[in-house]
Amino acid sequence: MLALRVPAALALASFVLLFGCRSDGGGDDELGDGSETSATGTESGSETGSETTTDSSETGDPLSAEFEVVFHPKQPMVVDVLVELSAPGYANLTHLDDPGVRIARLDGTGPATSIHLRVRGLSPATTHALELGVGVDDDAASETQPVEFTTNAALPGYVAAFPLTLNEAAEVDSDYRFFDLSRLFTAGSPSMFMIDPVGRTRWHLGLEVPVVVLDQVWVGLKLRADGSVLAMRQNTALIYDELGEEQMRVEDVDLGIDMFHHELIELPNGNFMTLTFSFQDVDYGAEGILHVAGDEIVEFTPEGELVWTWDTFDHLDPQRRRAGFFGSYAIIDPDTQEDAYDWTHANGIVYADGIIYVSMRHQDWIVAIDHASGDLLWRLGEEGDFTLAPDSTWFFHQHSPEWQPDGSLMLYDNAFENPSQPNTEAHSRAVRYQLDLDAMTATQVWQDDDEKFLSAIAGDADRMSSGHVLRLDSTLGAGLPGSEMVYSRLRELDPERTPNAIWSIDLPLGMFSYRAVPLARLVGEAE
């Protein structure tokens, strides 16, 4: 059989063959519109030999097939193989060299004459060797035929694999790790990566920009139920399918506001929620009247209709100022062009059972808000509504709250700007608290056991499928993001082991990651 190669912008190879095969399952995804380029060719199946002939009907006619390989110009790591059979049957593909490649049937599960196979997790700019089998029975022994193609070039910012440190004696979680990665304040390629447990990239979306300023960074990364990606960048809420095709775009101006920041979530009702700034002049007595930036939570529909808002100035006291109020993060009021003092600095939203939980970095609080009424239910943190249990410590300048299956709340405690402790003594950590809403007590039930380190900005801690914790330390090293001395570190922690860390990646020096999410599914795979 001829192994036919074509230029990277095209895809090809078809054949007529006479053999049996076994299918590897089904799915219900759809091919992205307008994203594929392809070409076809044929070759006689007589070269396979009579011993591989499979009858396609009671008459004994051989089952013949043609296939076409389809590339996607916006996503080189995903390829489709379209198989046409002369009679209803089954088809499957196997990658010969890379067991981490995932192959799924998209058109259904039963016998068919047209079968759509999707190959995910392929390395770009690489020649791949696969085997294809077809047959009339889904449990028939397969006869295989080689399929070879070369994937398109990688997108900007691609990294093939990240070197990791591994505890060989520990069992690593099988989840993928989904994170953003950017080199700030220079020309670069803001990227989203999904890597497997051995550090190999299985999906990547990156683009080239003249200067990577803060609003160029991907934030709010989520994998939706249908396998598409929810993310925010440049004041725009976005949904991409796995092929890099844009499925939703809602910009801040569509809602009549200026600036989205830090977070984007999808609500059970199908709407979306993010953060924007609100501004007021506040009288601080001897200091005079200062222009202050608070936060506003906004809910909007996929069509870009603003349907609900909640403003910190309506529910919190602007006289309560913590470290960060006079901080270095410049917020400019778009209406007056004045610099504003950073009062609340919300950085994360969680939604559960009709309650909105918001992390406010410059209040050192997690606040709970009733979605239906807008009432502020409680404030968790120093000077809040909970009494801290003995042998527990509060968090400071925290990020990324997440409820756990046991009802505890985990978050990333930057431990920065604790008024009772110099920053030189701060120790960032992943930590969990058990909350008693009747007694209004907070008990620290776990923290990681890493040696002392400080990650002053950003960070994440999320539960993995096994119960391990994926922790992202966003800013390790000296200086500010963008300095060559700064880097981000991704670690898997097993709370039942000592030390907890069993898997660790130091992301490239001088690069910044804001959020990391463990996922049991690859991008494109539906729940």
Short mmCIF file of C-alpha atoms in Angstrom, two decimals:
data_model
loop_
_atom_site.label_atom_id
_atom_site.label_comp_id
_atom_site.label_asym_id
_atom_site.label_seq_id
_atom_site.Cartn_x
_atom_site.Cartn_y
_atom_site.Cartn_z
CA MET A 1 0.00 0.00 0.00
CA LEU A 2 1.33 3.42 -0.92
CA ALA A 3 1.90 5.83 1.99
CA LEU A 4 0.92 9.11 0.38
CA ARG A 5 2.22 12.43 1.82
CA VAL A 6 0.98 15.91 1.02
CA PRO A 7 1.87 19.48 2.00
CA ALA A 8 1.01 20.48 5.56
CA ALA A 9 -1.96 22.58 4.46
CA LEU A 10 -3.60 19.54 2.90
CA ALA A 11 -4.60 16.10 4.03
CA LEU A 12 -4.85 12.89 2.24
CA ALA A 13 -4.84 9.29 1.66
CA SER A 14 -7.57 7.04 0.51
CA PHE A 15 -7.63 3.42 -0.27
CA VAL A 16 -9.79 0.47 -1.23
CA LEU A 17 -9.14 -2.55 0.96
CA LEU A 18 -10.56 -5.94 1.82
CA PHE A 19 -10.37 -6.77 5.53
CA GLY A 20 -12.22 -6.88 8.84
CA CYS A 21 -11.91 -4.59 11.86
CA ARG A 22 -13.22 -3.62 15.27
CA SER A 23 -14.61 -0.23 16.31
CA ASP A 24 -13.32 1.56 19.43
CA GLY A 25 -16.50 3.27 20.52
CA GLY A 26 -18.58 6.30 19.68
CA GLY A 27 -19.18 9.95 20.29
CA ASP A 28 -21.40 12.85 19.33
CA ASP A 29 -19.00 15.69 18.44
CA GLU A 30 -19.28 17.64 15.23
CA LEU A 31 -16.65 18.71 12.75
CA GLY A 32 -15.92 22.43 13.07
CA ASP A 33 -17.39 24.45 10.20
CA GLY A 34 -14.95 25.89 7.71
CA SER A 35 -11.85 24.63 9.50
CA GLU A 36 -10.69 21.78 7.33
CA THR A 37 -8.61 21.39 4.19
CA SER A 38 -8.19 18.04 2.45
CA ALA A 39 -7.43 16.05 -0.65
CA THR A 40 -8.09 12.46 -1.61
CA GLY A 41 -6.55 9.64 -3.56
CA THR A 42 -7.23 5.93 -4.12
CA GLU A 43 -5.30 2.70 -4.43
CA SER A 44 -6.45 -0.75 -5.40
CA GLY A 45 -7.23 -3.06 -2.50
CA SER A 46 -6.11 -6.09 -4.42
CA GLU A 47 -2.62 -5.68 -2.98
CA THR A 48 -3.86 -6.71 0.50
CA GLY A 49 -4.24 -10.33 -0.53
CA SER A 50 -7.15 -12.70 -0.43
CA GLU A 51 -6.51 -13.83 3.15
CA THR A 52 -7.78 -10.45 4.46
CA THR A 53 -11.04 -10.45 2.49
CA THR A 54 -14.16 -9.75 4.55
CA ASP A 55 -17.63 -10.49 3.22
CA SER A 56 -19.91 -7.46 3.39
CA SER A 57 -23.17 -9.28 2.74
CA GLU A 58 -24.74 -12.67 2.33
CA THR A 59 -23.56 -12.66 -1.27
CA GLY A 60 -19.93 -12.65 -0.14
CA ASP A 61 -19.05 -9.35 -1.77
CA PRO A 62 -15.89 -7.86 -0.24
CA LEU A 63 -16.19 -4.74 1.93
CA SER A 64 -14.28 -1.88 0.37
CA ALA A 65 -13.33 1.42 1.97
CA GLU A 66 -11.82 4.78 1.19
CA PHE A 67 -10.47 7.23 3.77
CA GLU A 68 -9.58 10.88 3.82
CA VAL A 69 -7.38 12.67 6.36
CA VAL A 70 -8.55 16.17 7.27
CA PHE A 71 -6.35 18.84 8.89
CA HIS A 72 -7.56 21.97 10.67
CA PRO A 73 -5.61 25.18 10.02
CA LYS A 74 -6.30 26.64 13.50
CA GLN A 75 -5.44 23.47 15.41
CA PRO A 76 -2.61 21.24 14.17
CA MET A 77 -2.91 18.80 17.08
CA VAL A 78 -6.31 17.47 15.97
CA VAL A 79 -6.87 15.50 12.75
CA ASP A 80 -9.98 13.80 11.36
CA VAL A 81 -10.07 10.58 9.37
CA LEU A 82 -13.23 10.14 7.30
CA VAL A 83 -13.89 6.56 6.23
CA GLU A 84 -16.34 5.60 3.47
CA LEU A 85 -17.42 1.93 3.36
CA SER A 86 -19.12 0.14 0.50
CA ALA A 87 -21.60 -1.36 2.97
CA PRO A 88 -22.49 -0.72 6.61
CA GLY A 89 -19.60 -1.64 8.87
CA TYR A 90 -17.12 -0.46 11.48
CA ALA A 91 -13.71 1.25 11.52
CA ASN A 92 -11.04 2.02 14.07
CA LEU A 93 -7.62 3.68 14.22
CA THR A 94 -4.60 2.97 16.41
CA HIS A 95 -1.56 5.22 16.78
CA LEU A 96 1.49 2.97 16.59
CA ASP A 97 3.99 5.09 18.53
CA ASP A 98 2.09 7.28 20.99
CA PRO A 99 -0.39 5.67 23.42
CA GLY A 100 -1.31 9.15 24.69
CA VAL A 101 -3.05 10.02 21.42
CA ARG A 102 -6.84 9.76 21.80
CA ILE A 103 -9.04 8.50 19.01
CA ALA A 104 -12.83 8.69 19.08
CA ARG A 105 -15.65 8.00 16.67
CA LEU A 106 -17.84 11.08 16.24
CA ASP A 107 -20.72 9.92 14.04
CA GLY A 108 -22.32 7.32 16.29
CA THR A 109 -21.81 3.74 17.50
CA GLY A 110 -23.57 1.41 15.09
CA PRO A 111 -22.63 0.11 11.64
CA ALA A 112 -22.45 2.83 9.01
CA THR A 113 -21.12 3.53 5.55
CA SER A 114 -19.63 6.90 6.58
CA ILE A 115 -17.50 6.86 9.72
CA HIS A 116 -15.87 9.94 11.26
CA LEU A 117 -12.83 9.33 13.48
CA ARG A 118 -11.13 12.15 15.36
CA VAL A 119 -7.49 11.93 16.43
CA ARG A 120 -6.55 14.18 19.37
CA GLY A 121 -3.29 14.97 21.11
CA LEU A 122 -1.00 14.73 18.07
CA SER A 123 2.38 16.44 17.97
CA PRO A 124 2.51 19.23 15.35
CA ALA A 125 4.91 19.14 12.40
CA THR A 126 5.37 15.40 12.88
CA THR A 127 4.88 12.36 10.68
CA HIS A 128 2.48 10.00 12.42
CA ALA A 129 2.05 6.28 11.74
CA LEU A 130 -1.35 4.75 12.48
CA GLU A 131 -3.24 1.58 11.60
CA LEU A 132 -6.77 1.50 10.28
CA GLY A 133 -9.09 -1.48 10.31
CA VAL A 134 -12.59 -1.97 8.92
CA GLY A 135 -15.11 -4.78 9.14
CA VAL A 136 -18.74 -5.74 9.11
CA ASP A 137 -18.86 -6.82 12.77
CA ASP A 138 -17.99 -4.62 15.70
CA ASP A 139 -16.33 -7.56 17.45
CA ALA A 140 -14.49 -8.95 14.42
CA ALA A 141 -10.72 -9.43 14.58
CA SER A 142 -9.07 -6.53 12.79
CA GLU A 143 -6.86 -6.60 9.76
CA THR A 144 -4.90 -3.37 9.72
CA GLN A 145 -3.75 -1.04 7.01
CA PRO A 146 -1.07 1.64 7.54
CA VAL A 147 -2.11 5.28 7.57
CA GLU A 148 0.60 7.94 7.55
CA PHE A 149 0.33 11.72 7.57
CA THR A 150 2.32 14.77 8.66
CA THR A 151 0.61 17.29 10.92
CA ASN A 152 0.69 21.04 10.30
CA ALA A 153 3.19 23.38 11.97
CA ALA A 154 2.68 24.30 15.62
CA LEU A 155 0.89 27.47 16.67
CA PRO A 156 2.90 30.36 18.19
CA GLY A 157 4.17 29.67 21.70
CA TYR A 158 4.02 25.88 21.42
CA VAL A 159 6.14 23.81 23.82
CA ALA A 160 6.27 20.09 23.03
CA ALA A 161 6.91 18.90 26.58
CA PHE A 162 7.76 20.31 30.00
CA PRO A 163 10.53 18.57 31.98
CA LEU A 164 9.22 17.37 35.32
CA THR A 165 10.46 16.08 38.65
CA LEU A 166 8.68 12.89 39.68
CA ASN A 167 8.47 10.83 42.85
CA GLU A 168 8.78 7.37 41.31
CA ALA A 169 7.35 5.71 44.41
CA ALA A 170 4.07 7.67 44.25
CA GLU A 171 1.04 7.14 42.03
CA VAL A 172 0.46 10.25 39.93
CA ASP A 173 -3.08 11.33 39.07
CA SER A 174 -4.15 10.58 35.50
CA ASP A 175 -5.74 14.02 35.03
CA TYR A 176 -4.61 16.41 32.34
CA ARG A 177 -3.27 19.78 33.49
CA PHE A 178 -4.81 22.81 31.73
CA PHE A 179 -3.07 26.18 32.18
CA ASP A 180 -2.19 29.50 30.58
CA LEU A 181 1.39 30.58 29.89
CA SER A 182 2.70 33.99 28.79
CA ARG A 183 5.88 36.02 28.78
CA LEU A 184 4.75 39.42 30.01
CA PHE A 185 5.67 42.91 28.84
CA THR A 186 7.40 41.85 25.64
CA ALA A 187 6.45 40.47 22.24
CA GLY A 188 5.18 36.95 22.70
CA SER A 189 2.55 34.28 22.40
CA PRO A 190 -0.14 34.08 25.09
CA SER A 191 -1.03 30.41 25.14
CA MET A 192 -3.31 27.80 26.63
CA PHE A 193 -1.77 24.38 27.25
CA MET A 194 -3.20 21.02 28.18
CA ILE A 195 -0.51 18.55 29.16
CA ASP A 196 -0.66 14.91 30.22
CA PRO A 197 0.84 13.49 33.45
CA VAL A 198 4.24 12.99 31.80
CA GLY A 199 4.39 16.68 30.84
CA ARG A 200 3.68 16.24 27.13
CA THR A 201 1.46 18.81 25.43
CA ARG A 202 -1.79 17.31 24.13
CA TRP A 203 -3.62 20.51 23.14
CA HIS A 204 -2.37 24.04 22.63
CA LEU A 205 -3.84 27.30 21.43
CA GLY A 206 -1.49 30.25 21.04
CA LEU A 207 -1.26 33.50 19.13
CA GLU A 208 1.38 36.13 18.41
CA VAL A 209 0.99 39.65 19.81
CA PRO A 210 3.32 42.70 19.71
CA VAL A 211 3.37 43.16 23.50
CA VAL A 212 1.91 40.84 26.12
CA VAL A 213 0.36 43.23 28.63
CA LEU A 214 -1.86 41.99 31.46
CA ASP A 215 -5.12 42.01 29.51
CA GLN A 216 -3.51 39.76 26.86
CA VAL A 217 -3.19 36.90 29.35
CA TRP A 218 -5.78 34.12 29.14
CA VAL A 219 -7.82 33.96 32.37
CA GLY A 220 -10.80 32.01 33.64
CA LEU A 221 -9.89 28.81 31.78
CA LYS A 222 -12.67 26.22 31.94
CA LEU A 223 -13.49 23.06 29.98
CA ARG A 224 -17.22 23.09 29.26
CA ALA A 225 -19.48 20.03 29.28
CA ASP A 226 -19.36 19.74 25.49
CA GLY A 227 -15.56 19.83 25.39
CA SER A 228 -15.23 23.46 24.29
CA VAL A 229 -13.05 25.97 26.14
CA LEU A 230 -14.27 29.01 28.07
CA ALA A 231 -11.71 31.76 28.56
CA MET A 232 -11.32 35.51 28.77
CA ARG A 233 -8.77 37.80 27.16
CA GLN A 234 -8.65 41.49 26.20
CA ASN A 235 -11.93 42.30 27.97
CA THR A 236 -13.71 39.62 25.96
CA ALA A 237 -15.52 36.47 27.07
CA LEU A 238 -14.77 33.70 24.58
CA ILE A 239 -15.68 30.12 23.79
CA TYR A 240 -13.50 28.08 21.42
CA ASP A 241 -14.10 24.61 20.11
CA GLU A 242 -11.17 22.19 20.13
CA LEU A 243 -10.29 23.20 16.56
CA GLY A 244 -9.62 26.79 17.58
CA GLU A 245 -12.84 28.08 16.06
CA GLU A 246 -14.55 30.87 18.00
CA GLN A 247 -18.03 29.88 19.19
CA MET A 248 -18.91 32.88 21.38
CA ARG A 249 -17.57 36.42 21.74
CA VAL A 250 -18.96 38.92 24.23
CA GLU A 251 -16.94 42.10 24.71
CA ASP A 252 -17.16 44.53 27.61
CA VAL A 253 -18.55 47.21 25.30
CA ASP A 254 -21.41 44.85 24.37
CA LEU A 255 -22.59 45.16 27.97
CA GLY A 256 -22.06 48.93 28.10
CA ILE A 257 -19.18 48.65 30.57
CA ASP A 258 -15.41 49.00 30.50
CA MET A 259 -12.97 46.23 31.40
CA PHE A 260 -13.42 42.61 32.40
CA HIS A 261 -10.85 41.22 34.79
CA HIS A 262 -9.54 38.12 36.54
CA GLU A 263 -12.39 35.61 36.21
CA LEU A 264 -15.11 34.16 33.99
CA ILE A 265 -17.55 31.40 34.95
CA GLU A 266 -20.60 29.78 33.40
CA LEU A 267 -23.75 29.60 35.52
CA PRO A 268 -26.22 26.69 35.68
CA ASN A 269 -28.79 28.84 33.85
CA GLY A 270 -26.48 29.15 30.82
CA ASN A 271 -25.43 32.74 31.53
CA PHE A 272 -21.93 33.91 32.33
CA MET A 273 -20.45 35.90 35.19
CA THR A 274 -17.32 38.03 35.37
CA LEU A 275 -15.83 41.02 37.17
CA THR A 276 -15.52 44.66 36.22
CA PHE A 277 -14.49 47.76 38.13
CA SER A 278 -16.72 50.40 39.71
CA PHE A 279 -15.51 53.80 40.87
CA GLN A 280 -16.45 56.28 43.58
CA ASP A 281 -14.93 59.29 45.34
CA VAL A 282 -14.57 58.44 49.03
CA ASP A 283 -13.89 60.86 51.86
CA TYR A 284 -11.02 59.63 54.07
CA GLY A 285 -10.98 62.58 56.42
CA ALA A 286 -7.48 63.94 56.85
CA GLU A 287 -6.38 62.24 53.62
CA GLY A 288 -9.09 64.01 51.69
CA ILE A 289 -11.33 62.63 48.98
CA LEU A 290 -9.72 59.76 47.04
CA HIS A 291 -10.84 58.19 43.80
CA VAL A 292 -11.40 54.52 44.60
CA ALA A 293 -11.87 51.38 42.48
CA GLY A 294 -14.19 48.70 43.80
CA ASP A 295 -15.55 45.67 41.98
CA GLU A 296 -18.81 44.93 40.25
CA ILE A 297 -19.99 41.42 39.50
CA VAL A 298 -21.87 41.20 36.21
CA GLU A 299 -24.05 38.44 34.77
CA PHE A 300 -24.77 38.34 31.06
CA THR A 301 -26.33 36.07 28.47
CA PRO A 302 -24.43 34.33 25.64
CA GLU A 303 -25.96 36.97 23.35
CA GLY A 304 -24.35 39.78 25.32
CA GLU A 305 -27.29 41.07 27.37
CA LEU A 306 -26.48 42.35 30.85
CA VAL A 307 -29.03 40.83 33.28
CA TRP A 308 -27.65 41.21 36.85
CA THR A 309 -25.05 43.27 38.71
CA TRP A 310 -23.69 43.51 42.24
CA ASP A 311 -21.45 46.40 43.36
CA THR A 312 -19.05 46.27 46.31
CA PHE A 313 -19.77 49.94 47.11
CA ASP A 314 -23.38 48.96 47.89
CA HIS A 315 -22.48 46.21 50.36
CA LEU A 316 -18.99 46.74 51.82
CA ASP A 317 -17.43 49.62 53.78
CA PRO A 318 -14.83 51.50 51.71
CA GLN A 319 -13.34 52.78 54.96
CA ARG A 320 -11.94 49.28 55.55
CA ARG A 321 -8.62 49.50 53.74
CA ARG A 322 -6.05 46.72 53.76
CA ALA A 323 -2.61 46.28 52.25
CA GLY A 324 -2.80 46.73 48.49
CA PHE A 325 -5.03 49.79 48.54
CA PHE A 326 -2.03 51.92 47.61
CA GLY A 327 -0.56 49.07 45.55
CA SER A 328 1.22 48.99 42.22
CA TYR A 329 -1.64 47.67 40.06
CA ALA A 330 -2.76 50.71 38.06
CA ILE A 331 -6.51 51.06 37.61
CA ILE A 332 -7.65 53.96 35.44
CA ASP A 333 -11.24 55.14 35.52
CA PRO A 334 -12.27 55.06 31.84
CA ASP A 335 -14.78 57.90 32.36
CA THR A 336 -12.42 60.37 34.06
CA GLN A 337 -9.00 58.94 33.17
CA GLU A 338 -8.08 59.26 36.85
CA ASP A 339 -5.90 56.72 38.64
CA ALA A 340 -7.97 54.91 41.27
CA TYR A 341 -6.95 53.25 44.52
CA ASP A 342 -7.39 49.47 44.47
CA TRP A 343 -9.85 48.86 47.32
CA THR A 344 -11.25 45.33 46.87
CA HIS A 345 -9.37 43.68 43.96
CA ALA A 346 -11.68 40.70 43.39
CA ASN A 347 -9.90 37.84 41.66
CA GLY A 348 -12.08 34.72 41.69
CA ILE A 349 -15.72 33.59 41.59
CA VAL A 350 -17.31 30.28 42.55
CA TYR A 351 -21.02 29.54 42.13
CA ALA A 352 -22.85 26.81 44.06
CA ASP A 353 -26.50 26.28 44.99
CA GLY A 354 -27.56 29.83 44.24
CA ILE A 355 -24.71 31.44 46.17
CA ILE A 356 -21.85 33.44 44.65
CA TYR A 357 -18.50 33.21 46.44
CA VAL A 358 -16.00 35.93 45.57
CA SER A 359 -12.34 36.17 46.54
CA MET A 360 -11.33 39.76 47.31
CA ARG A 361 -7.56 40.01 47.49
CA HIS A 362 -7.33 43.48 48.99
CA GLN A 363 -9.92 42.76 51.66
CA ASP A 364 -8.33 39.36 52.54
CA TRP A 365 -11.85 37.93 52.40
CA ILE A 366 -13.99 35.37 50.67
CA VAL A 367 -17.53 36.79 50.61
CA ALA A 368 -20.78 34.89 50.06
CA ILE A 369 -23.63 36.57 48.14
CA ASP A 370 -27.17 35.32 47.64
CA HIS A 371 -27.74 35.44 43.89
CA ALA A 372 -31.50 35.87 44.09
CA SER A 373 -31.58 38.74 46.59
CA GLY A 374 -28.09 40.18 46.29
CA ASP A 375 -27.72 40.00 50.08
CA LEU A 376 -24.23 39.69 51.52
CA LEU A 377 -24.39 36.48 53.58
CA TRP A 378 -20.96 36.35 55.21
CA ARG A 379 -17.30 37.34 55.02
CA LEU A 380 -14.58 34.75 55.61
CA GLY A 381 -11.17 36.00 56.72
CA GLU A 382 -9.55 38.24 59.27
CA GLU A 383 -12.05 40.75 60.74
CA GLY A 384 -14.88 38.90 59.02
CA ASP A 385 -17.88 36.97 60.34
CA PHE A 386 -16.15 33.71 61.38
CA THR A 387 -14.23 32.86 64.52
CA LEU A 388 -10.97 31.10 63.70
CA ALA A 389 -10.47 27.78 65.53
CA PRO A 390 -7.34 27.16 67.62
CA ASP A 391 -4.24 26.06 65.69
CA SER A 392 -5.68 27.64 62.53
CA THR A 393 -4.35 30.65 60.65
CA TRP A 394 -6.01 33.07 58.26
CA PHE A 395 -5.12 33.59 54.61
CA PHE A 396 -3.94 36.86 53.04
CA HIS A 397 -4.19 38.14 49.44
CA GLN A 398 -5.68 34.76 48.49
CA HIS A 399 -6.82 33.36 45.14
CA SER A 400 -8.95 30.60 43.61
CA PRO A 401 -11.45 29.34 46.22
CA GLU A 402 -12.90 25.91 45.48
CA TRP A 403 -15.47 23.86 47.41
CA GLN A 404 -14.47 20.25 48.12
CA PRO A 405 -16.64 17.10 48.16
CA ASP A 406 -16.39 16.96 51.97
CA GLY A 407 -17.80 20.49 52.26
CA SER A 408 -14.51 22.19 53.07
CA LEU A 409 -13.21 25.21 51.18
CA MET A 410 -9.76 25.08 49.57
CA LEU A 411 -7.92 28.14 48.34
CA TYR A 412 -4.49 29.39 47.40
CA ASP A 413 -3.13 31.47 50.27
CA ASN A 414 -0.46 33.82 48.96
CA ALA A 415 0.15 34.78 52.62
CA PHE A 416 1.31 38.14 51.33
CA GLU A 417 0.72 41.45 53.15
CA ASN A 418 -0.27 39.88 56.45
CA PRO A 419 -0.39 42.91 58.78
CA SER A 420 0.99 40.78 61.62
CA GLN A 421 3.95 39.39 59.71
CA PRO A 422 6.72 40.78 57.48
CA ASN A 423 6.53 39.64 53.90
CA THR A 424 10.03 38.18 54.28
CA GLU A 425 8.51 35.60 56.64
CA ALA A 426 5.47 34.83 54.47
CA HIS A 427 4.88 31.24 53.34
CA SER A 428 2.44 30.69 50.47
CA ARG A 429 0.40 27.49 50.58
CA ALA A 430 -2.64 25.52 49.51
CA VAL A 431 -5.02 25.33 52.48
CA ARG A 432 -8.48 23.98 53.37
CA TYR A 433 -10.98 25.24 55.92
CA GLN A 434 -14.06 23.54 57.34
CA LEU A 435 -16.80 26.11 57.90
CA ASP A 436 -19.54 25.72 60.50
CA LEU A 437 -22.27 28.10 59.32
CA ASP A 438 -24.30 27.59 62.50
CA ALA A 439 -21.50 28.31 64.96
CA MET A 440 -19.76 30.60 62.41
CA THR A 441 -16.37 29.02 63.01
CA ALA A 442 -13.59 28.29 60.53
CA THR A 443 -11.22 25.39 61.19
CA GLN A 444 -8.08 24.83 59.17
CA VAL A 445 -8.10 21.10 58.30
CA TRP A 446 -5.13 20.84 55.92
CA GLN A 447 -2.27 22.78 54.41
CA ASP A 448 0.51 21.56 52.12
CA ASP A 449 3.91 20.72 53.58
CA ASP A 450 6.20 22.36 51.02
CA GLU A 451 9.27 24.13 52.27
CA LYS A 452 8.86 27.87 52.71
CA PHE A 453 8.34 29.86 49.50
CA LEU A 454 6.54 33.05 48.48
CA SER A 455 4.33 33.54 45.46
CA ALA A 456 3.02 37.05 45.99
CA ILE A 457 0.82 37.33 42.90
CA ALA A 458 -1.85 34.97 41.51
CA GLY A 459 -1.80 31.19 42.15
CA ASP A 460 -4.25 28.29 42.17
CA ALA A 461 -5.10 25.11 44.10
CA ASP A 462 -7.63 22.60 42.72
CA ARG A 463 -8.73 19.10 43.64
CA MET A 464 -7.77 16.37 41.17
CA SER A 465 -9.85 13.28 40.34
CA SER A 466 -7.90 11.11 42.80
CA GLY A 467 -8.16 13.61 45.65
CA HIS A 468 -4.68 14.95 45.05
CA VAL A 469 -4.21 18.72 44.75
CA LEU A 470 -2.86 20.54 41.71
CA ARG A 471 -1.16 23.71 42.97
CA LEU A 472 0.13 26.53 40.80
CA ASP A 473 2.67 28.95 42.24
CA SER A 474 2.42 31.77 39.72
CA THR A 475 5.28 34.08 40.71
CA LEU A 476 8.36 32.52 42.21
CA GLY A 477 11.71 34.30 42.20
CA ALA A 478 12.66 37.93 42.50
CA GLY A 479 11.12 41.00 40.88
CA LEU A 480 7.78 41.36 39.14
CA PRO A 481 6.19 39.28 36.34
CA GLY A 482 8.21 39.83 33.20
CA SER A 483 11.54 39.69 34.97
CA GLU A 484 13.75 36.83 33.84
CA MET A 485 14.02 35.88 37.50
CA VAL A 486 10.31 35.12 37.79
CA TYR A 487 8.81 31.75 36.89
CA SER A 488 5.72 29.69 37.65
CA ARG A 489 5.71 26.22 39.21
CA LEU A 490 3.07 23.52 38.85
CA ARG A 491 2.91 20.80 41.49
CA GLU A 492 0.78 17.76 42.23
CA LEU A 493 0.36 17.16 45.95
CA ASP A 494 -0.76 13.94 47.64
CA PRO A 495 -2.14 15.01 51.04
CA GLU A 496 -1.67 11.45 52.35
CA ARG A 497 2.08 11.37 51.71
CA THR A 498 5.04 13.14 53.26
CA PRO A 499 6.27 15.20 51.56
CA ASN A 500 3.07 16.01 49.68
CA ALA A 501 4.74 16.95 46.38
CA ILE A 502 4.96 13.95 44.02
CA TRP A 503 5.06 15.71 40.63
CA SER A 504 6.54 19.11 39.81
CA ILE A 505 7.22 21.26 36.76
CA ASP A 506 9.14 24.53 36.78
CA LEU A 507 7.59 26.38 33.85
CA PRO A 508 10.03 28.30 31.60
CA LEU A 509 12.04 31.04 33.27
CA GLY A 510 10.56 34.49 32.80
CA MET A 511 7.06 33.17 32.01
CA PHE A 512 3.86 33.59 33.98
CA SER A 513 0.86 31.31 34.51
CA TYR A 514 -2.28 32.62 36.19
CA ARG A 515 -4.50 29.56 36.52
CA ALA A 516 -4.13 25.76 36.28
CA VAL A 517 -7.03 23.30 36.19
CA PRO A 518 -6.90 19.47 36.50
CA LEU A 519 -9.25 17.70 34.09
CA ALA A 520 -10.13 14.08 33.37
CA ARG A 521 -11.03 14.96 29.76
CA LEU A 522 -8.98 16.24 26.88
CA VAL A 523 -10.20 19.40 25.16
CA GLY A 524 -12.90 18.34 22.70
CA GLU A 525 -14.11 15.38 24.77
CA ALA A 526 -17.63 15.80 26.12
CA GLU A 527 -18.73 14.73 29.58
#
